[in-house]
XYZ file of C-alpha atoms in Angstrom:
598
model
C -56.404 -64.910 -23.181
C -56.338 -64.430 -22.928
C -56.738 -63.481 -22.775
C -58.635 -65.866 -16.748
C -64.278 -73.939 -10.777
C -64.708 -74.785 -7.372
C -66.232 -72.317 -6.019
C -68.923 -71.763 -3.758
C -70.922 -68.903 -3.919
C -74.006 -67.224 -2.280
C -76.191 -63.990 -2.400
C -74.217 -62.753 0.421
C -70.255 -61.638 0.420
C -68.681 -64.657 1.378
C -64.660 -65.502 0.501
C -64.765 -68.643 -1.135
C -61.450 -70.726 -1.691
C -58.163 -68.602 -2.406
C -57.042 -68.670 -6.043
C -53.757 -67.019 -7.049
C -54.291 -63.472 -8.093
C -52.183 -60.668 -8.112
C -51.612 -57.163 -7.464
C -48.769 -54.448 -7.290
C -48.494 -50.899 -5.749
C -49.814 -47.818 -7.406
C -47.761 -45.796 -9.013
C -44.808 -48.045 -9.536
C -41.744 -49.116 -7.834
C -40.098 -46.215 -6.330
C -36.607 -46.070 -6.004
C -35.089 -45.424 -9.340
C -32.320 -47.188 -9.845
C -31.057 -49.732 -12.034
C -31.623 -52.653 -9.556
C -33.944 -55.694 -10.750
C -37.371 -54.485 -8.332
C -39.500 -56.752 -10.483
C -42.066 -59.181 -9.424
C -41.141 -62.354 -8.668
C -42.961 -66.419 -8.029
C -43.081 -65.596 -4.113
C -44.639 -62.124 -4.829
C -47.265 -64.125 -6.967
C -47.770 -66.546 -4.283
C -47.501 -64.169 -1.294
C -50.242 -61.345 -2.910
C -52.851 -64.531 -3.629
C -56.157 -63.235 -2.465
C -59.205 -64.721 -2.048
C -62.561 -63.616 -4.524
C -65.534 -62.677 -3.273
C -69.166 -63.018 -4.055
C -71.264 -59.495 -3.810
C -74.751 -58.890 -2.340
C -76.933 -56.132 -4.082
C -75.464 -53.337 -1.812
C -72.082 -54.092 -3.124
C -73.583 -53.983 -6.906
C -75.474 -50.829 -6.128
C -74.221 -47.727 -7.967
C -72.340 -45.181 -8.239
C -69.196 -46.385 -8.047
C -67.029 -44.822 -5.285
C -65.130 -41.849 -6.368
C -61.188 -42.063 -7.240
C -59.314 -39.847 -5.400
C -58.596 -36.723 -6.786
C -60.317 -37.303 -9.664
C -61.250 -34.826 -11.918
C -64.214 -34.489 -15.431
C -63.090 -33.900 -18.490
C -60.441 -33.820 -21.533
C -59.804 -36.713 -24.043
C -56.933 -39.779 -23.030
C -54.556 -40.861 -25.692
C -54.358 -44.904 -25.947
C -51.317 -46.214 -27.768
C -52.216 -49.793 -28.970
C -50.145 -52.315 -31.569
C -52.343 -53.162 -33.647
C -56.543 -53.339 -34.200
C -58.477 -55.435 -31.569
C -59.209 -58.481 -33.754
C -62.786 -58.652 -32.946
C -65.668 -55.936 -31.499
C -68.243 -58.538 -30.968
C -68.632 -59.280 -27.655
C -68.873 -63.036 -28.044
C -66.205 -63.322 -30.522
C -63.673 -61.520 -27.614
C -61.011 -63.860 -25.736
C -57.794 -61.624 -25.985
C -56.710 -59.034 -23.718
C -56.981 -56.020 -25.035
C -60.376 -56.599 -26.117
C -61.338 -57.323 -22.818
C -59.919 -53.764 -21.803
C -62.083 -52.538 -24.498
C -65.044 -54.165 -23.494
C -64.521 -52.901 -19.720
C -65.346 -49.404 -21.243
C -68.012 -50.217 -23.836
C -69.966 -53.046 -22.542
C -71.600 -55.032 -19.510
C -72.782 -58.372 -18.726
C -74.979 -59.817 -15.991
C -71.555 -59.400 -13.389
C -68.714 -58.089 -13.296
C -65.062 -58.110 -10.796
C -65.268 -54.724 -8.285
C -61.885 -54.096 -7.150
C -59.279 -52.179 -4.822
C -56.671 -50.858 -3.849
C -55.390 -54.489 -2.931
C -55.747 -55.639 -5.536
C -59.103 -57.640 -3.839
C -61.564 -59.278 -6.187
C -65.289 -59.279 -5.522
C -67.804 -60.345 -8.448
C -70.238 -58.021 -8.384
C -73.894 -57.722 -10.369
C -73.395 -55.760 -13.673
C -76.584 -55.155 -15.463
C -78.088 -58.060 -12.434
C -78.990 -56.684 -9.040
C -76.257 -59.066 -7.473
C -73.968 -61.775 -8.646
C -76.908 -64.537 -8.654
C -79.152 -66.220 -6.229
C -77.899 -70.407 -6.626
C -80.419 -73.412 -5.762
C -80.755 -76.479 -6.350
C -77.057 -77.608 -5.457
C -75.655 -74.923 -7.974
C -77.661 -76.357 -11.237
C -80.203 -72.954 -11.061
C -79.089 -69.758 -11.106
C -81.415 -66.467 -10.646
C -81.038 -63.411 -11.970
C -83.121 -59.918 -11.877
C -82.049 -56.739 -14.147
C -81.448 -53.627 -12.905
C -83.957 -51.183 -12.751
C -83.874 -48.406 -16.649
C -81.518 -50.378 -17.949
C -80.639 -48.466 -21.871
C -78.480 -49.325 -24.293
C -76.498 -46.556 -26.332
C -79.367 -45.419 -29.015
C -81.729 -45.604 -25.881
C -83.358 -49.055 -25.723
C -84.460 -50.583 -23.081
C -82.789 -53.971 -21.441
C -84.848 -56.749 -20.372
C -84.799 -60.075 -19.910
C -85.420 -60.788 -23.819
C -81.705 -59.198 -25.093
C -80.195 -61.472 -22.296
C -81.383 -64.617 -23.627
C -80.668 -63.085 -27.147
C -76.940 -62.944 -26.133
C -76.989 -66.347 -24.558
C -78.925 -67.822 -27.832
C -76.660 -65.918 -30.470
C -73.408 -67.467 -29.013
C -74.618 -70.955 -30.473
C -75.117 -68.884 -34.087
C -72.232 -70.609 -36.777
C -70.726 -66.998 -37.668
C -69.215 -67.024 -33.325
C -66.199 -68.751 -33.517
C -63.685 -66.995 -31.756
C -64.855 -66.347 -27.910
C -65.425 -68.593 -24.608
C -67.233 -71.208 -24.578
C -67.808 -72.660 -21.174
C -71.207 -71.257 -20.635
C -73.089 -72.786 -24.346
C -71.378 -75.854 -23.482
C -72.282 -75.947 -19.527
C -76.118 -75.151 -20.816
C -76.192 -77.652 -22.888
C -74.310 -80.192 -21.044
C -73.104 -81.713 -24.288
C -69.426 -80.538 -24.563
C -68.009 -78.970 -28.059
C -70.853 -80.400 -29.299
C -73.193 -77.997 -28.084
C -74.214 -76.422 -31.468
C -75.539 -79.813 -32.215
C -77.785 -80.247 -28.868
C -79.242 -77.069 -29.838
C -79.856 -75.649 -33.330
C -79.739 -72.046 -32.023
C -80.307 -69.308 -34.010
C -79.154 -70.466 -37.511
C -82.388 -72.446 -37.115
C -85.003 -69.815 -35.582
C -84.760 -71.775 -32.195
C -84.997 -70.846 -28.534
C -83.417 -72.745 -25.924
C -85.758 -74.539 -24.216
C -87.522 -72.838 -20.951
C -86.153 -75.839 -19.081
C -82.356 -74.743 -20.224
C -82.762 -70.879 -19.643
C -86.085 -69.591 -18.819
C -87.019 -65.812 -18.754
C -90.243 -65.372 -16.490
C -90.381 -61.787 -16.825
C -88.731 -58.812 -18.268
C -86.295 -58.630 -15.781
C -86.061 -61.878 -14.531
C -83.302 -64.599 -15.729
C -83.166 -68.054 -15.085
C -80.882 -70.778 -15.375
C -80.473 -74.545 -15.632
C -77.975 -76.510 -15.747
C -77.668 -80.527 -15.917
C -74.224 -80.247 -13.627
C -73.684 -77.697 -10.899
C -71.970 -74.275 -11.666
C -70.786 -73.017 -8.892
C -68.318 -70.666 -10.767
C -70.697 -69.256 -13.046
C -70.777 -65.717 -11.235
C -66.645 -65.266 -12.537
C -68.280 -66.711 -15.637
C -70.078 -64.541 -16.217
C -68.012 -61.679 -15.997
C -66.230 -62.422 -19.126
C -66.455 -60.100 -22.266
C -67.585 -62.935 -24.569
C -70.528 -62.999 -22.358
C -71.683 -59.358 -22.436
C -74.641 -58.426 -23.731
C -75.940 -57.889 -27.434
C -79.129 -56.254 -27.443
C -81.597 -57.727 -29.792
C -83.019 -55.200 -31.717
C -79.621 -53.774 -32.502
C -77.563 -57.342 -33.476
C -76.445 -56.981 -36.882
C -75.186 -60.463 -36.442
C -72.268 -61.227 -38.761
C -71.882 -57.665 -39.251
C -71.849 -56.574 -35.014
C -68.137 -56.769 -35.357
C -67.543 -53.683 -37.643
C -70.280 -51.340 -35.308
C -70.988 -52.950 -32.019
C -73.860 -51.479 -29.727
C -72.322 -50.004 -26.342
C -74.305 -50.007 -23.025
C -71.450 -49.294 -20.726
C -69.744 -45.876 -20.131
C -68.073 -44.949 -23.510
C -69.532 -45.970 -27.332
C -67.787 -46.121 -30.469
C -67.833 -42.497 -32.555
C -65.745 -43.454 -35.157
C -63.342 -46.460 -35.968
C -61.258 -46.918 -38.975
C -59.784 -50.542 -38.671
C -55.651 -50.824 -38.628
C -55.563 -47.190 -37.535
C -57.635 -45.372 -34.956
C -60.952 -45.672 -33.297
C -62.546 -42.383 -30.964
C -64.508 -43.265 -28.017
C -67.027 -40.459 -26.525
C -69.020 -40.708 -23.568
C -72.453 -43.064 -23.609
C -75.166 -40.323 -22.595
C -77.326 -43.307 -21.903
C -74.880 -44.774 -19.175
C -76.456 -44.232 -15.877
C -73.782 -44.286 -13.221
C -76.201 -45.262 -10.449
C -76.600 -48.229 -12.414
C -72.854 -49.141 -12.664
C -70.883 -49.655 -8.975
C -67.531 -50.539 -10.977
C -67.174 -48.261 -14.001
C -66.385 -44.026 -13.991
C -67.079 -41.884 -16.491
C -64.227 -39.309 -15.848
C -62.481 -38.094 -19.684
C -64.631 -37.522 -22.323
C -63.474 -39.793 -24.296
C -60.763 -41.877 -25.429
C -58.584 -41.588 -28.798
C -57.092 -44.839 -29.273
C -54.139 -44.779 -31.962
C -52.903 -48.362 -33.540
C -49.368 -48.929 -35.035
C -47.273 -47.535 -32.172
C -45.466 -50.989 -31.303
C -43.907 -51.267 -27.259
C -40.620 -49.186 -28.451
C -43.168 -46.485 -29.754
C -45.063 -46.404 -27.095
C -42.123 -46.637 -24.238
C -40.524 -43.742 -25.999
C -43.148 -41.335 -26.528
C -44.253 -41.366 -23.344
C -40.904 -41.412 -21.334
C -40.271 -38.179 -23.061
C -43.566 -36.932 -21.464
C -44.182 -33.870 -24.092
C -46.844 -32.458 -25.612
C -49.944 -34.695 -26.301
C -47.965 -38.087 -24.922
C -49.136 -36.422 -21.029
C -52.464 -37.265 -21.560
C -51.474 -40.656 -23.120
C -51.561 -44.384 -22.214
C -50.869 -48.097 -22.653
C -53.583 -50.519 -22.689
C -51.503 -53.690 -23.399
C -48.531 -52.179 -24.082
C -45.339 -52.661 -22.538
C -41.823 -50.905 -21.510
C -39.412 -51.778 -24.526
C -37.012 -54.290 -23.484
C -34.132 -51.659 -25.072
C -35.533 -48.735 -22.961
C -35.690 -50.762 -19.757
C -33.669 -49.455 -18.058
C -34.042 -45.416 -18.825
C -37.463 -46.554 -17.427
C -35.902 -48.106 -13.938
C -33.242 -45.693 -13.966
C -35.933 -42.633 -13.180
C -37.451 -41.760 -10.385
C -39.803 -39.751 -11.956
C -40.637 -41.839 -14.620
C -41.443 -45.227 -12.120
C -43.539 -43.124 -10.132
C -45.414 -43.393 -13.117
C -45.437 -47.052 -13.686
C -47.721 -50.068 -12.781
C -46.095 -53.572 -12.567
C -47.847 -56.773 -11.719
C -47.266 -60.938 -12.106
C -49.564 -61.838 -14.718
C -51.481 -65.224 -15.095
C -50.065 -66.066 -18.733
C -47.716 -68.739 -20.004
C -46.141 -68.507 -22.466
C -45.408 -71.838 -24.626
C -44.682 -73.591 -27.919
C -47.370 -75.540 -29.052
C -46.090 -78.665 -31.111
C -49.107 -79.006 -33.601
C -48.992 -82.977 -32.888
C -51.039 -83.868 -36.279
C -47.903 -82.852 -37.692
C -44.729 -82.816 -34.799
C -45.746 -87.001 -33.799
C -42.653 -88.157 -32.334
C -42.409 -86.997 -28.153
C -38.420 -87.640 -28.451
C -38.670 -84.936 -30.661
C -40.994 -82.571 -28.985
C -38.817 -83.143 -26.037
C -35.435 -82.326 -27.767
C -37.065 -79.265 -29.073
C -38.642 -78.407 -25.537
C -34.705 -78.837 -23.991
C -33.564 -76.567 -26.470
C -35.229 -73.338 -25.872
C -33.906 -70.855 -24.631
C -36.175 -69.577 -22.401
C -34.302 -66.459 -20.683
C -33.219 -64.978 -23.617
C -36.693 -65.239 -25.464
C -38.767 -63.661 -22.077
C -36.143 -60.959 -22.098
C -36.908 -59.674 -25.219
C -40.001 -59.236 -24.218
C -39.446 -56.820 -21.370
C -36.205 -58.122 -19.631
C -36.618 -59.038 -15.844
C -39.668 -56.893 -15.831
C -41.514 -58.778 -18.638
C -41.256 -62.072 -17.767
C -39.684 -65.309 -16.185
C -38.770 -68.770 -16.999
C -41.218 -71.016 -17.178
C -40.465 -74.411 -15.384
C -44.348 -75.562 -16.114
C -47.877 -75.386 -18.177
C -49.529 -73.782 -15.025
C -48.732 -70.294 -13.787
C -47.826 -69.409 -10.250
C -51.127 -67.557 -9.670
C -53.223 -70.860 -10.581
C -53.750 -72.639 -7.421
C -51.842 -75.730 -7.688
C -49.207 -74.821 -9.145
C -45.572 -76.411 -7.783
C -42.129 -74.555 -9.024
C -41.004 -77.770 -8.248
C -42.169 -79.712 -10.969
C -39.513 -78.846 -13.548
C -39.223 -81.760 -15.700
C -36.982 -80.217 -18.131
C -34.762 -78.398 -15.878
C -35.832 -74.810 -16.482
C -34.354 -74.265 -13.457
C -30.679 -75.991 -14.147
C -30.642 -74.871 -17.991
C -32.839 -71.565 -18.360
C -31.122 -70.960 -21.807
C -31.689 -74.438 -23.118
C -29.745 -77.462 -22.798
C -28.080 -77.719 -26.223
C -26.186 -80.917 -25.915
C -29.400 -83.009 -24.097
C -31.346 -81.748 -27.140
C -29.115 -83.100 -29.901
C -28.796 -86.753 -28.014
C -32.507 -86.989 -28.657
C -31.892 -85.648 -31.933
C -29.492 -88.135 -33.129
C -31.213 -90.920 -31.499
C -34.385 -90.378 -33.193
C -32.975 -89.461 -36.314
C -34.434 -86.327 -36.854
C -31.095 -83.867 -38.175
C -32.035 -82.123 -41.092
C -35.633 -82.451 -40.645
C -37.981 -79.372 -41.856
C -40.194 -77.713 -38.756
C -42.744 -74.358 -39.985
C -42.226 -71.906 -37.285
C -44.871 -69.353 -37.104
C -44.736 -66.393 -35.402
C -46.346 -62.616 -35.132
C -45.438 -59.846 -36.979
C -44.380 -57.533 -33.991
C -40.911 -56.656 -33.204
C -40.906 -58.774 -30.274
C -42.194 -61.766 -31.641
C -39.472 -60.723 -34.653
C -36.532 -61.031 -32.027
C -38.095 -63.955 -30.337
C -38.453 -66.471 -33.922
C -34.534 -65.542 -34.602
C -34.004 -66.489 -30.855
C -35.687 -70.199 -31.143
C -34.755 -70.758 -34.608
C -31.159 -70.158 -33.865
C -31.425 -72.388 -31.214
C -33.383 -75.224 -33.414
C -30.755 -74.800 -35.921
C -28.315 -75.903 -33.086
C -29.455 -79.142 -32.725
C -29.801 -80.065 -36.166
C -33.335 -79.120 -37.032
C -33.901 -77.105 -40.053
C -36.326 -74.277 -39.361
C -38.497 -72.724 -41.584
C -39.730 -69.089 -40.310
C -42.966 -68.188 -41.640
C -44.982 -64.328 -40.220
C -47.862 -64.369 -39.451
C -50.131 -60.719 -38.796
C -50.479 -60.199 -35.090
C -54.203 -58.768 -35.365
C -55.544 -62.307 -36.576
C -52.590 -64.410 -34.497
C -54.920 -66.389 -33.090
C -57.411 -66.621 -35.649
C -55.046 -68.784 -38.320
C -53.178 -70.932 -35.253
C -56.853 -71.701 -34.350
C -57.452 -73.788 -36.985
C -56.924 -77.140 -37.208
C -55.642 -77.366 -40.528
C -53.455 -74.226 -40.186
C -49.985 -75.443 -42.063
C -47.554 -74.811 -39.390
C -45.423 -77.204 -37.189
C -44.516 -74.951 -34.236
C -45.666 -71.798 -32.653
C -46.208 -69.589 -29.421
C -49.485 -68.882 -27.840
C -49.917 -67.348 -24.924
C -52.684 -68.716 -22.114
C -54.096 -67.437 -18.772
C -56.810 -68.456 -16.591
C -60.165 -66.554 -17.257
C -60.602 -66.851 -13.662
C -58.381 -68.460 -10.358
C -58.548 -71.941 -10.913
C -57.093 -74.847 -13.238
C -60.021 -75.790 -14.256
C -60.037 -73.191 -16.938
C -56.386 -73.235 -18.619
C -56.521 -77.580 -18.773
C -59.455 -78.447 -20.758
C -59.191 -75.110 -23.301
C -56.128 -76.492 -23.887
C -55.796 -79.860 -23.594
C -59.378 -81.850 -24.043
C -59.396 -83.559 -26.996
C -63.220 -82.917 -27.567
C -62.497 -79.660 -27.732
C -60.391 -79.707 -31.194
C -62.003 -77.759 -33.710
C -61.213 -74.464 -36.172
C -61.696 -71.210 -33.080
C -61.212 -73.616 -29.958
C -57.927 -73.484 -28.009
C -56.553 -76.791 -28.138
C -53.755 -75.365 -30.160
C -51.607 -78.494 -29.719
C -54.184 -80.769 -30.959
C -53.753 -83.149 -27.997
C -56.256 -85.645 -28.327
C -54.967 -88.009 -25.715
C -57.519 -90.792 -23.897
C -56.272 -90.459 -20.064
C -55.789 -86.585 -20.523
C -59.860 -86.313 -21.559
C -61.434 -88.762 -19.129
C -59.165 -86.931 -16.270
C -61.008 -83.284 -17.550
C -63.879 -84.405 -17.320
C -63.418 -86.734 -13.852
C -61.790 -83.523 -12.473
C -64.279 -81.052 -13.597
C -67.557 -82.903 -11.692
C -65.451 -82.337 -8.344
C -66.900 -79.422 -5.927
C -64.157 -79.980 -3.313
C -61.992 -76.991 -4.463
C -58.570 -78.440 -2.570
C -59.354 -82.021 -3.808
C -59.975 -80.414 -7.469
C -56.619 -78.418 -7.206
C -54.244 -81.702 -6.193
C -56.133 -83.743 -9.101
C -55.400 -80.570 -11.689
C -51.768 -80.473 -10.443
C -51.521 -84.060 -10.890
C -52.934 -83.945 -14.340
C -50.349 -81.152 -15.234
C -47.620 -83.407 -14.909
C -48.809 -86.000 -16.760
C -49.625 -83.946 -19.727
C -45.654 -82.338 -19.381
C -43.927 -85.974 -19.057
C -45.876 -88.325 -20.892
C -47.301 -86.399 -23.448
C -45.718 -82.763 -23.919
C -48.236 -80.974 -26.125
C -46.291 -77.555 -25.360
C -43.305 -76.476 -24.255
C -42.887 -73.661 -21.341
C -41.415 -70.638 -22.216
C -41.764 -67.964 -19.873
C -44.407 -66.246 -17.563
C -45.603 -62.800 -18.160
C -44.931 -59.747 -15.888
C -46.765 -56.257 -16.500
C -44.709 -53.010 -16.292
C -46.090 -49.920 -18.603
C -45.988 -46.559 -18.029
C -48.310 -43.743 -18.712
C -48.292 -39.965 -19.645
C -47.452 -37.320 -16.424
C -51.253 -36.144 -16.552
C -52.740 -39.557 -16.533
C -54.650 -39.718 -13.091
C -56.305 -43.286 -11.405
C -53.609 -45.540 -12.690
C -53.132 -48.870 -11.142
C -52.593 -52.766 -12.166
C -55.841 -55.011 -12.064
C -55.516 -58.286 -11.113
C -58.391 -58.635 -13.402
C -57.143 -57.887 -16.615
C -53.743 -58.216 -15.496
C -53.369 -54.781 -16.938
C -54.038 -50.511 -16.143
C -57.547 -50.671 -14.821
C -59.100 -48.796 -17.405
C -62.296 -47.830 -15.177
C -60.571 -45.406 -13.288
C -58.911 -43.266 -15.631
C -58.856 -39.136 -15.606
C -56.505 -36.165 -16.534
C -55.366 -34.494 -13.513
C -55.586 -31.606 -15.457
């Protein structure tokens, strides 16, 4: 969520406060030997950069040409399994939000480089927003011949469509902060305003469109973060004419370079080149291969194979969210060739079991179960050294705030778990023998990782029920409040650099409700009146401490979720795959930039 406030923000480019991004070299590491060259805490600390906010001459098309780049030929995407939604406001995971980078646009979106710097620039908007009135109004203006793929023209109409249409009953799965920031009512925003269901507009007062190409607006608290906002997937647009509603999902509308020529769900889907895409229009996106062929059902081993071998077809192929196989790490690190055609990068996610606390009530439990994991063997199973890292807390080390520290189950002391703590607890709260659900996806890695912390459980007395789960709607059945299972991992990132968007998705009681992220259930009186003390502060650094602080509480006195491990990025990619690099973005390939060298 993956899946990524405080922030100040004008017309012009001006940094506003650091948050804790990252970026990595192109073309991999180099060297070639078996050494551990993976990223590491200080690397995430030490390649924090600030964001940016872009004027209209940095949102002015086309987008500056990729060296060496070349037109033409189709690329080869290996994925898992089927993105688990197509709607744009039903998307919150990762891969759809690689996806959407091809296929759709929004009012903004990040520009990047070679640094891995972040600037939000206007998407479908001239620039990233003109703010007033202390950061409660927000102005935007369309672009001019704006078309979608079957050659309709944007206005101002299909962007208050998609705003109106995420309050519709049948959206359940995508962000929320922007419905609820409108209307200033919290979860229950589908109550403050009917929406669609019922035939009604918000009001001109809430979001006003003037004239065709001319967005407006208002909110009851300032939003100075709602250019990054913005940028999500969930918040591209869905053109009016074209919304099928509960049927967009199977045969969305595209307005960005690519559109969807043919999909047949759990297997493949073809992308071809959107002749209605004008690239003066777009200062982010390229429009280099004809198309994409994305293939499902090739799992990380697959994937890691086929295109270390480099023959045939696998040269023009990719990863999207893939990863080097744990088993073929080190054939991967052990070539020079084949890390010169890597990417690695330290992602924003954390890893964590959630206890599902309508059901897992007693803390001296959740803590003896939290002691026992064993983090380092579960993150190397998913990548080794290069996929991961113990966890010591909820918050990543690129969120600002976060303090390696704070490690109040020593992560640090016992990575693998600290068996013997874990059974004290155990005994003393009379919990051996007790039955625990484990869920877990049904991917390899998730495979190895269940026998990992069930074997572990088992240890201390607990008696652990495995039950599989399919990967494509993971997040779909733990999302619902009433989903039958005692323990299982999510995986959470911020949807842009600051706390204020990984604590209350995850952790406000008032957000508990079948879609919404509060996986835990948490629903605890100090932890929701912090949120929303925390989230009316516009001092960034004051806002940061207060998050940190707030972190700890939630780990000591509460512990909703245990830390697992933090994700690291390292895929590689076909010999003739040209443009490659990590984006701090979607801590993944940059998808905007691909071409076939030949």
């Amino acid at each position: 969520m993956s899946i990524f406030r405080n922030r100040a923000a004008s017309a012009a480019i001006v940094a506003v406060a650091a948050g804790a991004l990252t970026l990595t070299a192109c073309g991999g590491g180099g060297g070639g030997s078996s050494k551990d060259n993976s990223k590491t805490k200080d690397d995430a600390k030490a390649q924090s950069k600030p964001v940016k906010i872009g004027d209209a001459k940095a949102s002015t098309g086309p987008a500056p040409e990729v060296p060496g780049a070349k037109p033409g030929g189709v690329a080869t995407v290996y994925q898992e399994a089927d993105f688990s939604h197509l709607d744009p406001g039903q998307i919150y995971v990762s891969d759809g939000k690689l996806l959407s980078r091809l296929i759709f646009r929004g009012l903004t979106q990040y520009d990047e480089d070679d640094q891995g710097n972040l600037t939000v620039v206007g998407d479908l908007a001239t620039d990233a927003g003109k703010v007033s009135d202390g950061g409660k109004t927000w102005t935007y203006t369309l672009k001019d011949n704006l078309k979608d793929a079957n050659g309709n023209p944007i206005n101002s109409a299909d962007i208050r469509h998609t705003v109106e249409r995420l309050y519709a009953s049948y959206i359940t799965d995508g962000p929320t902060y922007l419905q609820q920031a409108l209307s200033g009512a919290g979860t229950t925003y589908r109550k403050a305003y009917p929406g669609p269901d019922k035939g009604k507009h918000l009001p001109k007062t809430v979001l006003d469109t003037p004239d065709d190409k001319t967005i407006v607006f208002h909110f009851k608290e300032a939003q100075v973060d709602l250019p990054q906002m913005l940028t999500m997937p969930g918040y591209s647009v869905v053109p009016e004419e074209t919304d099928t509603k509960e049927k967009y999902d199977n045969a969305p509308v595209a307005l960005g370079p690519y559109k969807i020529a043919d999909f047949k769900p759990g297997k493949s889907m073809k992308l071809v080149k959107n002749d209605q895409w004008d690239a003066k229009s777009d200062s982010v996106r390229h429009q280099y291969v004809d198309g994409f062929d994305i293939e499902m059902n090739h799992d990380d081993e697959d994937q890691t194979k086929t295109l270390l071998a480099d023959q045939g077809s696998a040269k023009n192929a990719m990863m999207f969210t893939g990863q080097v196989a744990t088993t073929q790490l080190q054939q991967v690190v052990g070539n020079k060739a084949a890390m010169n055609r890597t990417i690695q990068g330290y992602a924003p996610y954390v890893w964590q079991l959630n206890f599902n606390l309508d059901r897992v009530k007693d803390k001296k439990l959740r803590d003896a179960i939290t002691l026992a994991l064993p983090s380092a063997s579960v993150f190397k199973a998913d990548g080794g050294a290069y996929g991961g890292e113990v966890a010591n807390s909820l918050m990543s080390p690129t969120t600002p705030g976060y303090d390696e520290a704070f490690d109040p189950f020593n992560r640090k002391g016992k990575p693998n778990g600290d068996i013997e703590a874990a059974k004290k607890l155990i005994k003393e709260g009379g919990f051996e023998g007790k039955k625990l659900v484990y869920a877990y996806g049904n991917t390899p890695v998730r495979q190895q990782q269940a026998v990992l912390i069930a074997t572990a459980l088992e240890k201390i007395g607990l008696d652990i029920q495995k039950k599989e789960i399919d990967s494509a709607t993971w997040y779909e059945q733990v999302g619902k409040v009433k989903n039958g299972y005692d323990l299982y991992m999510t995986g959470w990132g911020q949807d842009w650099p600051s706390a204020s968007t990984v604590f209350p998705p995850l952790y406000d009681g008032k957000q508990i409700q079948d879609g919404a992220s509060n996986y835990s259930h948490i629903n605890d009186p100090k932890v929701n009146s912090e949120i929303e003390r925390i989230a009316k502060i516009t001092d960034t650094a004051e806002a940061t401490k207060a998050w940190a602080e707030l972190n700890e509480y939630i780990s000591k006195e509460v512990n909703p979720a245990a830390p697992i491990y933090y994700t690291k990025v390292f895929q590689i990619f076909g010999s003739n795959i040209g443009g490659i690099r990590y984006s701090s973005d979607s801590s993944y390939v940059d998808v905007t930039r691909v071409f076939l060298k030949k």
